[in-house]
């Protein structure tokens, strides 16, 4: 029978589900999960040996900046999705600030077409929701935008007119954009920091002659995030929009989000590994390579972000992977204001989180909800993505909790891996052994094992209210 010929199994692994771990084999057929059967059958020649390993849904990273098209000197989609595959990521959502910026249905469709032959793993695309393109928010959703990204600030002069396609510089235009987003049923993902405060404080610090790495953080204080988060919650509630806060970094902003959730408002939140695991102490050694927005915070905030994972205030983890070249970051050593904000993260994210599992600070079922299940559900990719269940795409990773290693930037895929200093040299416990996308192995032991073009453009289905 034809169906049987294409059937294979993942044998002997421990399957990580959102609510527990089961000892079971997984039957694969045509890139999907066809079912489960008890351990004990012998390993067939086409089967995947998962003995001694955990099998978990691949990470869905809802926050990456792959730089393609537009700035492929920093990185491109071939290398970016290779890095993702090696890191255990099976789907990425790419942000709209490529060139041209995603701001219309036509640009979104052209970007999907451009990236598809370059993609090793599956991908979805953000639309841009800014002051200059309010009228084309709905058409971007119809073209398949997985969500919308908006910055609560005026565009940087360097962004040109493109900047206004993702920037909402005042409350009135913010409210208007949220009303349009509400019509689409998609999520408005927000970069929430009070821009006027941050720019003013940066100017004050510069006037004082401050050029050190800590000055960047001081120019973006906790209350700038808290203020923007509370204002956005209020306005989005009025508009009836679903919103999600990207890279939440402070205890006080998390309190506002926790309160909004208790009220039953449609607010979710993302945490990034760097805010979960690193603090501004790190800037002493990495200087401008640790310049990120929002900045690395103090230990009190880091602990609060971690606590928010446990109590459900944080819904999911995204990397905010944003490669920059060494030549762009280096000038920041003498004057921090000269370096751009952003850092690599996709290749090491899942491994550094697995390390926390081995350390006992997180369970694998918790991890799979945070890096996969919740993202798929909230953004409309479930039930095909995000869980190892019958009928889902066979997107999974094999995890070895006993393998030890070290993050090594020299072994990374990124074109600008030399600038990947945030996690470089960090000891890791546990490792991603192999990554499968729709049943096909795409990476194993740090090496890409499939060809670009395997990845598919994903359009979200109906999203939960
Ligand atoms: Zn970002």
Coordinates of C-alpha atoms and ligand atoms in Angstrom, one line a residue:
X1 CA 0.0 0.0 0.0
X2 CA 1.3 3.4 -0.9
X3 CA 0.4 4.9 2.4
X4 CA 2.5 2.3 4.2
X5 CA 5.5 2.8 2.0
X6 CA 5.8 6.4 3.2
X7 CA 5.2 5.6 6.8
X8 CA 8.0 5.8 9.3
X9 CA 8.4 6.1 13.0
X10 CA 10.3 7.9 15.6
X11 CA 11.2 5.1 18.0
X12 CA 12.1 4.9 21.6
X13 CA 11.9 8.6 22.5
X14 CA 10.1 10.3 25.4
X15 CA 7.5 12.5 23.9
X16 CA 7.1 16.0 25.5
X17 CA 3.5 17.2 25.5
X18 CA 2.2 20.4 27.0
X19 CA 0.9 18.5 30.0
X20 CA 3.4 15.8 30.6
X21 CA 5.9 13.3 29.1
X22 CA 4.9 10.0 27.6
X23 CA 6.9 7.0 26.5
X24 CA 5.7 6.3 23.0
X25 CA 6.7 5.9 19.3
X26 CA 5.4 8.5 16.8
X27 CA 4.1 7.3 13.4
X28 CA 4.9 9.8 10.6
X29 CA 3.1 9.8 7.3
X30 CA 3.7 12.4 4.5
X31 CA 5.2 15.0 6.8
X32 CA 2.4 14.7 9.4
X33 CA 2.0 12.9 12.6
X34 CA -0.3 9.9 11.8
X35 CA -0.5 8.4 15.3
X36 CA 1.3 6.9 18.3
X37 CA 2.1 3.4 19.3
X38 CA 3.7 1.8 22.4
X39 CA 7.5 1.3 22.6
X40 CA 8.8 -2.1 21.6
X41 CA 8.7 -2.4 17.8
X42 CA 12.2 -2.8 16.2
X43 CA 13.8 0.1 14.5
X44 CA 13.1 0.0 10.7
X45 CA 15.7 1.2 8.2
X46 CA 13.9 4.5 7.6
X47 CA 12.9 5.0 11.2
X48 CA 14.3 7.7 13.4
X49 CA 16.2 6.5 16.5
X50 CA 15.2 8.5 19.5
X51 CA 16.4 6.1 22.2
X52 CA 17.5 8.0 25.3
X53 CA 16.3 11.3 23.8
X54 CA 13.3 13.5 24.3
X55 CA 11.1 14.4 21.3
X56 CA 9.6 17.9 21.6
X57 CA 7.7 20.1 19.2
X58 CA 10.2 22.4 17.4
X59 CA 10.5 26.0 18.6
X60 CA 8.3 28.6 16.9
X61 CA 10.2 31.8 17.2
X62 CA 7.7 34.6 16.8
X63 CA 10.3 37.4 16.7
X64 CA 13.2 37.4 14.3
X65 CA 14.8 40.0 12.0
X66 CA 16.4 38.0 9.3
X67 CA 17.5 41.1 7.2
X68 CA 16.4 39.5 3.9
X69 CA 15.5 41.3 1.6
X70 CA 17.5 44.4 2.1
X71 CA 20.4 44.0 4.4
X72 CA 21.8 40.6 3.3
X73 CA 25.3 41.9 4.1
X74 CA 24.4 41.3 7.8
X75 CA 22.5 38.1 7.2
X76 CA 20.1 36.4 4.8
X77 CA 17.3 33.9 5.0
X78 CA 19.4 30.9 3.9
X79 CA 21.9 31.4 6.7
X80 CA 19.2 32.7 9.1
X81 CA 17.0 29.7 8.7
X82 CA 20.0 27.4 8.8
X83 CA 20.9 28.9 12.2
X84 CA 17.3 28.5 13.3
X85 CA 17.3 24.8 12.2
X86 CA 20.5 24.0 14.1
X87 CA 19.1 25.7 17.1
X88 CA 15.9 23.6 17.1
X89 CA 13.6 26.2 15.6
X90 CA 11.1 24.8 13.0
X91 CA 9.1 28.0 12.3
X92 CA 10.1 31.7 12.4
X93 CA 7.9 34.8 12.2
X94 CA 9.9 37.5 10.4
X95 CA 9.5 41.1 11.3
X96 CA 8.5 43.7 8.7
X97 CA 11.5 46.0 8.8
X98 CA 13.2 44.4 5.8
X99 CA 13.7 46.5 2.6
X100 CA 11.2 47.4 1.3
X101 CA 9.4 47.4 4.6
X102 CA 6.3 45.1 4.6
X103 CA 3.6 47.7 4.5
X104 CA 1.1 46.5 1.8
X105 CA -0.4 43.2 0.7
X106 CA 1.7 43.2 -2.5
X107 CA 5.0 43.7 -0.6
X108 CA 4.1 41.0 1.8
X109 CA 3.3 38.6 -1.0
X110 CA 6.5 39.5 -2.8
X111 CA 8.6 38.9 0.3
X112 CA 7.0 35.5 0.8
X113 CA 7.8 34.6 -2.7
X114 CA 11.4 35.9 -2.3
X115 CA 12.0 34.0 0.9
X116 CA 10.4 30.6 0.1
X117 CA 13.2 29.2 -2.1
X118 CA 15.7 30.4 0.6
X119 CA 13.8 28.9 3.6
X120 CA 15.1 25.8 5.3
X121 CA 12.3 25.9 7.8
X122 CA 8.7 27.2 7.7
X123 CA 8.0 30.9 8.2
X124 CA 5.3 33.4 8.6
X125 CA 5.5 37.2 8.0
X126 CA 4.5 40.2 10.0
X127 CA 2.6 43.0 8.4
X128 CA 3.5 46.6 9.4
X129 CA 0.9 48.8 11.1
X130 CA 2.0 52.4 11.2
X131 CA 0.8 55.9 10.7
X132 CA 1.2 56.0 7.0
X133 CA -0.6 52.7 6.1
X134 CA -3.7 52.4 8.3
X135 CA -5.8 51.8 5.2
X136 CA -3.9 48.7 4.1
X137 CA -3.8 46.9 7.5
X138 CA -6.8 44.7 6.6
X139 CA -5.4 43.8 3.1
X140 CA -2.1 42.7 4.7
X141 CA -4.1 40.3 6.9
X142 CA -5.9 38.9 3.9
X143 CA -2.5 38.4 2.2
X144 CA -1.5 36.2 5.1
X145 CA 0.2 38.5 7.7
X146 CA 0.5 36.4 10.9
X147 CA 0.3 39.5 13.1
X148 CA 1.2 43.2 13.0
X149 CA 4.2 44.9 14.4
X150 CA 4.1 48.5 15.7
X151 CA 6.6 50.7 17.5
X152 CA 5.1 53.3 19.9
X153 CA 7.5 55.9 18.7
X154 CA 8.5 58.2 15.8
X155 CA 10.7 56.5 13.2
X156 CA 14.4 57.0 13.3
X157 CA 15.5 59.4 10.6
X158 CA 17.6 56.6 9.1
X159 CA 14.4 54.6 8.4
X160 CA 13.2 57.3 5.9
X161 CA 9.5 57.2 4.9
X162 CA 9.5 53.4 5.4
X163 CA 9.6 54.0 9.2
X164 CA 6.1 55.3 9.4
X165 CA 4.7 52.0 8.1
X166 CA 5.5 50.5 11.5
X167 CA 5.6 53.5 13.8
X168 CA 2.7 54.9 15.7
X169 CA 4.1 58.2 17.1
X170 CA 1.0 59.5 18.9
X171 CA -1.9 58.1 20.9
X172 CA -4.5 59.2 18.3
X173 CA -2.9 57.3 15.5
X174 CA -2.2 54.4 17.8
X175 CA -5.9 54.1 18.6
X176 CA -6.8 54.2 14.9
X177 CA -4.3 51.5 14.1
X178 CA -5.6 49.3 16.9
X179 CA -9.2 49.7 15.6
X180 CA -8.0 48.4 12.1
X181 CA -6.1 45.6 13.7
X182 CA -9.2 44.6 15.7
X183 CA -11.0 44.1 12.4
X184 CA -8.5 41.5 11.3
X185 CA -8.6 39.4 14.4
X186 CA -4.8 39.2 14.3
X187 CA -2.5 40.4 17.2
X188 CA -0.9 43.8 17.3
X189 CA 2.6 43.1 18.6
X190 CA 4.0 46.2 20.3
X191 CA 7.4 47.6 21.0
X192 CA 6.4 49.6 24.1
X193 CA 8.8 52.2 25.4
X194 CA 7.9 55.9 25.9
X195 CA 9.9 57.4 23.0
X196 CA 9.8 61.0 24.1
X197 CA 11.2 60.1 27.5
X198 CA 13.9 57.9 26.1
X199 CA 15.0 60.4 23.5
X200 CA 15.0 63.2 26.0
X201 CA 16.9 61.3 28.6
X202 CA 19.5 60.2 26.0
X203 CA 20.0 63.8 25.0
X204 CA 20.5 64.7 28.7
X205 CA 23.1 62.0 29.2
X206 CA 24.9 63.0 26.0
X207 CA 25.0 66.6 27.2
X208 CA 26.6 65.4 30.5
X209 CA 29.3 63.7 28.3
X210 CA 28.1 60.1 29.0
X211 CA 29.3 57.6 26.4
X212 CA 29.5 54.4 28.3
X213 CA 27.4 51.3 27.7
X214 CA 25.4 51.8 30.9
X215 CA 24.2 55.2 29.7
X216 CA 22.1 53.4 27.1
X217 CA 20.1 51.6 29.8
X218 CA 19.8 54.8 31.8
X219 CA 18.2 56.5 28.8
X220 CA 15.5 53.8 28.7
X221 CA 14.4 53.5 32.3
X222 CA 11.9 51.0 33.7
X223 CA 9.2 53.6 33.9
X224 CA 9.5 54.3 30.2
X225 CA 8.4 50.7 29.5
X226 CA 5.8 50.7 32.2
X227 CA 4.2 53.9 31.0
X228 CA 4.0 52.7 27.3
X229 CA 2.6 49.3 28.4
X230 CA -0.1 50.8 30.5
X231 CA -1.1 53.4 27.8
X232 CA -1.2 50.7 25.1
X233 CA -3.4 48.4 27.3
X234 CA -5.8 51.3 27.8
X235 CA -6.0 52.3 24.2
X236 CA -6.1 48.7 22.8
X237 CA -8.9 47.9 25.2
X238 CA -10.9 50.9 23.8
X239 CA -10.2 49.7 20.3
X240 CA -11.1 46.0 21.1
X241 CA -7.8 44.9 19.7
X242 CA -5.7 41.8 20.7
X243 CA -2.3 43.0 21.7
X244 CA 1.0 41.4 22.7
X245 CA 4.0 43.1 24.2
X246 CA 7.3 42.1 22.6
X247 CA 10.4 41.6 24.8
X248 CA 8.9 42.7 28.2
X249 CA 11.9 43.5 30.5
X250 CA 10.7 45.1 33.7
X251 CA 9.0 44.1 36.9
X252 CA 6.7 47.1 36.8
X253 CA 5.5 46.6 33.2
X254 CA 4.8 42.9 34.0
X255 CA 2.6 44.1 36.9
X256 CA 0.6 46.1 34.5
X257 CA 0.2 43.2 32.1
X258 CA -0.7 40.8 35.0
X259 CA -3.4 43.2 36.1
X260 CA -4.8 43.5 32.5
X261 CA -4.9 39.8 32.2
X262 CA -6.8 39.5 35.5
X263 CA -9.3 41.9 34.1
X264 CA -9.8 39.5 31.1
X265 CA -8.4 41.9 28.5
X266 CA -6.8 40.5 25.4
X267 CA -3.2 41.1 26.4
X268 CA -0.3 38.6 26.0
X269 CA 3.4 39.0 26.5
X270 CA 6.7 37.7 25.2
X271 CA 10.0 37.4 27.1
X272 CA 13.4 37.0 25.4
X273 CA 16.1 34.7 26.7
X274 CA 18.4 37.7 27.3
X275 CA 16.0 39.3 29.7
X276 CA 15.3 36.0 31.4
X277 CA 18.9 35.0 31.9
X278 CA 21.2 38.0 31.5
X279 CA 21.6 41.4 33.3
X280 CA 23.3 44.7 32.6
X281 CA 26.4 43.3 34.4
X282 CA 27.1 41.7 31.1
X283 CA 27.8 45.1 29.5
X284 CA 31.1 45.3 31.3
X285 CA 32.4 42.5 29.1
X286 CA 30.4 42.8 25.8
X287 CA 29.9 46.6 25.7
X288 CA 28.0 47.6 22.5
X289 CA 27.3 44.0 21.6
X290 CA 24.9 43.9 24.6
X291 CA 23.1 47.1 23.4
X292 CA 19.5 46.0 22.9
X293 CA 16.1 47.7 23.2
X294 CA 14.7 47.4 25.8
X295 CA 18.1 47.2 27.5
X296 CA 19.4 44.5 29.7
X297 CA 18.1 45.2 33.2
X298 CA 19.2 44.6 36.8
X299 CA 18.9 41.3 38.7
X300 CA 15.6 42.4 40.3
X301 CA 14.0 42.7 36.8
X302 CA 15.6 39.6 35.5
X303 CA 14.1 37.6 38.4
X304 CA 10.7 39.3 37.8
X305 CA 10.7 38.2 34.2
X306 CA 11.5 34.7 35.2
X307 CA 8.7 34.7 37.9
X308 CA 6.3 35.9 35.2
X309 CA 7.0 32.8 33.2
X310 CA 5.9 30.7 36.1
X311 CA 2.7 32.5 36.9
X312 CA 1.5 32.8 33.2
X313 CA 2.0 36.5 32.8
X314 CA 4.5 35.7 30.1
X315 CA 2.8 33.6 27.4
X316 CA 5.7 32.8 25.2
X317 CA 9.4 33.2 24.5
X318 CA 10.8 34.8 21.3
X319 CA 14.4 35.6 20.6
X320 CA 14.3 39.1 19.0
X321 CA 17.2 37.7 16.9
X322 CA 18.6 40.9 15.2
X323 CA 22.1 40.4 13.6
X324 CA 24.4 43.4 13.2
X325 CA 27.9 43.4 11.8
X326 CA 31.0 43.9 14.0
X327 CA 31.7 47.1 12.0
X328 CA 28.4 48.5 13.1
X329 CA 28.8 47.5 16.8
X330 CA 32.5 48.4 17.3
X331 CA 32.2 52.2 17.3
X332 CA 30.0 51.7 20.4
X333 CA 33.0 51.0 22.6
X334 CA 34.1 54.6 22.5
X335 CA 30.6 56.0 22.3
X336 CA 27.6 53.8 23.0
X337 CA 25.3 56.0 21.1
X338 CA 27.1 55.1 17.8
X339 CA 26.2 51.4 18.0
X340 CA 22.8 50.0 16.7
X341 CA 20.5 48.1 19.1
X342 CA 20.1 44.4 18.7
X343 CA 21.8 41.0 19.1
X344 CA 22.0 37.5 17.7
X345 CA 20.0 34.8 19.6
X346 CA 18.3 32.2 17.5
X347 CA 21.0 29.6 17.3
X348 CA 21.5 29.3 21.0
X349 CA 18.1 30.2 22.5
X350 CA 16.5 26.7 22.8
X351 CA 19.8 25.3 24.1
X352 CA 20.2 27.9 26.8
X353 CA 16.6 27.3 27.9
X354 CA 17.1 23.5 27.9
X355 CA 20.0 24.2 30.2
X356 CA 17.6 25.7 32.7
X357 CA 15.5 22.5 32.4
X358 CA 18.5 20.5 33.4
X359 CA 19.2 22.9 36.2
X360 CA 15.6 22.2 37.4
X361 CA 14.2 25.7 36.9
X362 CA 11.8 24.8 34.2
X363 CA 10.1 21.5 33.0
X364 CA 10.1 20.3 29.4
X365 CA 6.2 20.5 29.3
X366 CA 6.5 24.1 30.5
X367 CA 9.2 24.8 27.9
X368 CA 7.2 23.4 25.0
X369 CA 4.2 25.5 25.9
X370 CA 6.4 28.6 26.1
X371 CA 8.4 28.1 22.9
X372 CA 5.9 26.4 20.7
X373 CA 2.3 25.5 21.9
X374 CA 1.2 29.0 23.1
X375 CA 2.7 30.7 20.0
X376 CA 0.8 28.4 17.6
X377 CA -2.4 28.8 19.5
X378 CA -2.3 32.6 19.9
X379 CA -1.2 33.3 16.4
X380 CA -3.5 30.9 14.6
X381 CA -1.1 28.1 13.6
X382 CA -2.6 25.4 15.8
X383 CA -3.5 22.6 15.5
X384 CA -1.0 22.0 12.6
X385 CA 1.8 23.6 14.5
X386 CA 2.9 23.8 18.1
X387 CA 2.2 20.3 19.5
X388 CA 2.9 16.6 18.9
X389 CA -0.6 15.5 18.2
X390 CA -2.2 13.3 15.5
X391 CA -2.7 15.3 12.3
X392 CA -0.1 18.0 13.2
X393 CA 2.9 18.7 11.0
X394 CA 5.8 16.5 12.1
X395 CA 7.9 19.5 13.3
X396 CA 10.1 18.3 16.2
X397 CA 13.5 18.3 17.8
X398 CA 15.4 15.5 19.4
X399 CA 16.9 16.6 22.7
X400 CA 19.7 15.0 24.7
X401 CA 19.6 16.2 28.3
X402 CA 23.0 14.7 29.1
X403 CA 25.1 16.4 26.4
X404 CA 27.2 19.2 27.6
X405 CA 28.7 22.0 25.5
X406 CA 29.5 25.7 25.1
X407 CA 28.0 28.3 22.9
X408 CA 30.6 29.1 20.2
X409 CA 30.0 32.0 17.9
X410 CA 32.7 30.7 15.5
X411 CA 30.5 27.7 14.8
X412 CA 27.4 29.7 14.0
X413 CA 25.7 30.2 10.6
X414 CA 25.1 33.9 10.7
X415 CA 27.1 36.1 8.3
X416 CA 27.8 38.4 11.1
X417 CA 28.5 35.7 13.8
X418 CA 31.5 37.6 15.0
X419 CA 29.1 40.0 16.6
X420 CA 27.2 37.2 18.4
X421 CA 28.8 38.0 21.8
X422 CA 25.8 37.8 24.2
X423 CA 25.8 34.0 24.6
X424 CA 29.3 33.2 23.4
X425 CA 31.2 30.9 25.7
X426 CA 28.2 30.1 27.9
X427 CA 28.2 26.6 29.3
X428 CA 25.2 24.6 28.1
X429 CA 23.6 21.5 29.7
X430 CA 21.5 19.4 27.3
X431 CA 21.5 19.9 23.5
X432 CA 19.4 19.9 20.4
X433 CA 20.5 16.7 18.6
X434 CA 18.4 17.0 15.4
X435 CA 15.6 19.1 14.0
X436 CA 12.8 17.9 11.7
X437 CA 10.4 20.1 9.7
X438 CA 7.3 18.2 8.3
X439 CA 9.0 14.9 8.8
X440 CA 12.3 15.9 7.1
X441 CA 15.6 16.2 9.0
X442 CA 16.9 19.7 8.4
X443 CA 19.8 19.7 10.9
X444 CA 21.8 17.3 13.0
X445 CA 24.6 17.8 15.5
X446 CA 25.1 21.4 14.4
X447 CA 25.2 20.7 10.7
X448 CA 22.5 21.5 8.2
X449 CA 21.2 18.3 6.5
X450 CA 18.6 19.6 4.0
X451 CA 18.5 22.2 1.2
X452 CA 17.0 25.7 1.3
X453 CA 13.5 25.7 -0.2
X454 CA 12.1 23.0 2.1
X455 CA 10.5 25.8 4.2
X456 CA 7.0 26.9 3.4
X457 CA 5.2 30.2 3.9
X458 CA 2.5 29.8 6.5
X459 CA -0.8 31.7 6.6
X460 CA -2.6 31.7 9.9
X461 CA -6.0 30.2 10.3
X462 CA -8.7 31.4 12.6
X463 CA -7.3 32.8 15.8
X464 CA -8.8 32.5 19.2
X465 CA -10.9 35.5 20.4
Ligands
LIG1 ZN1 12.6 43.0 17.4

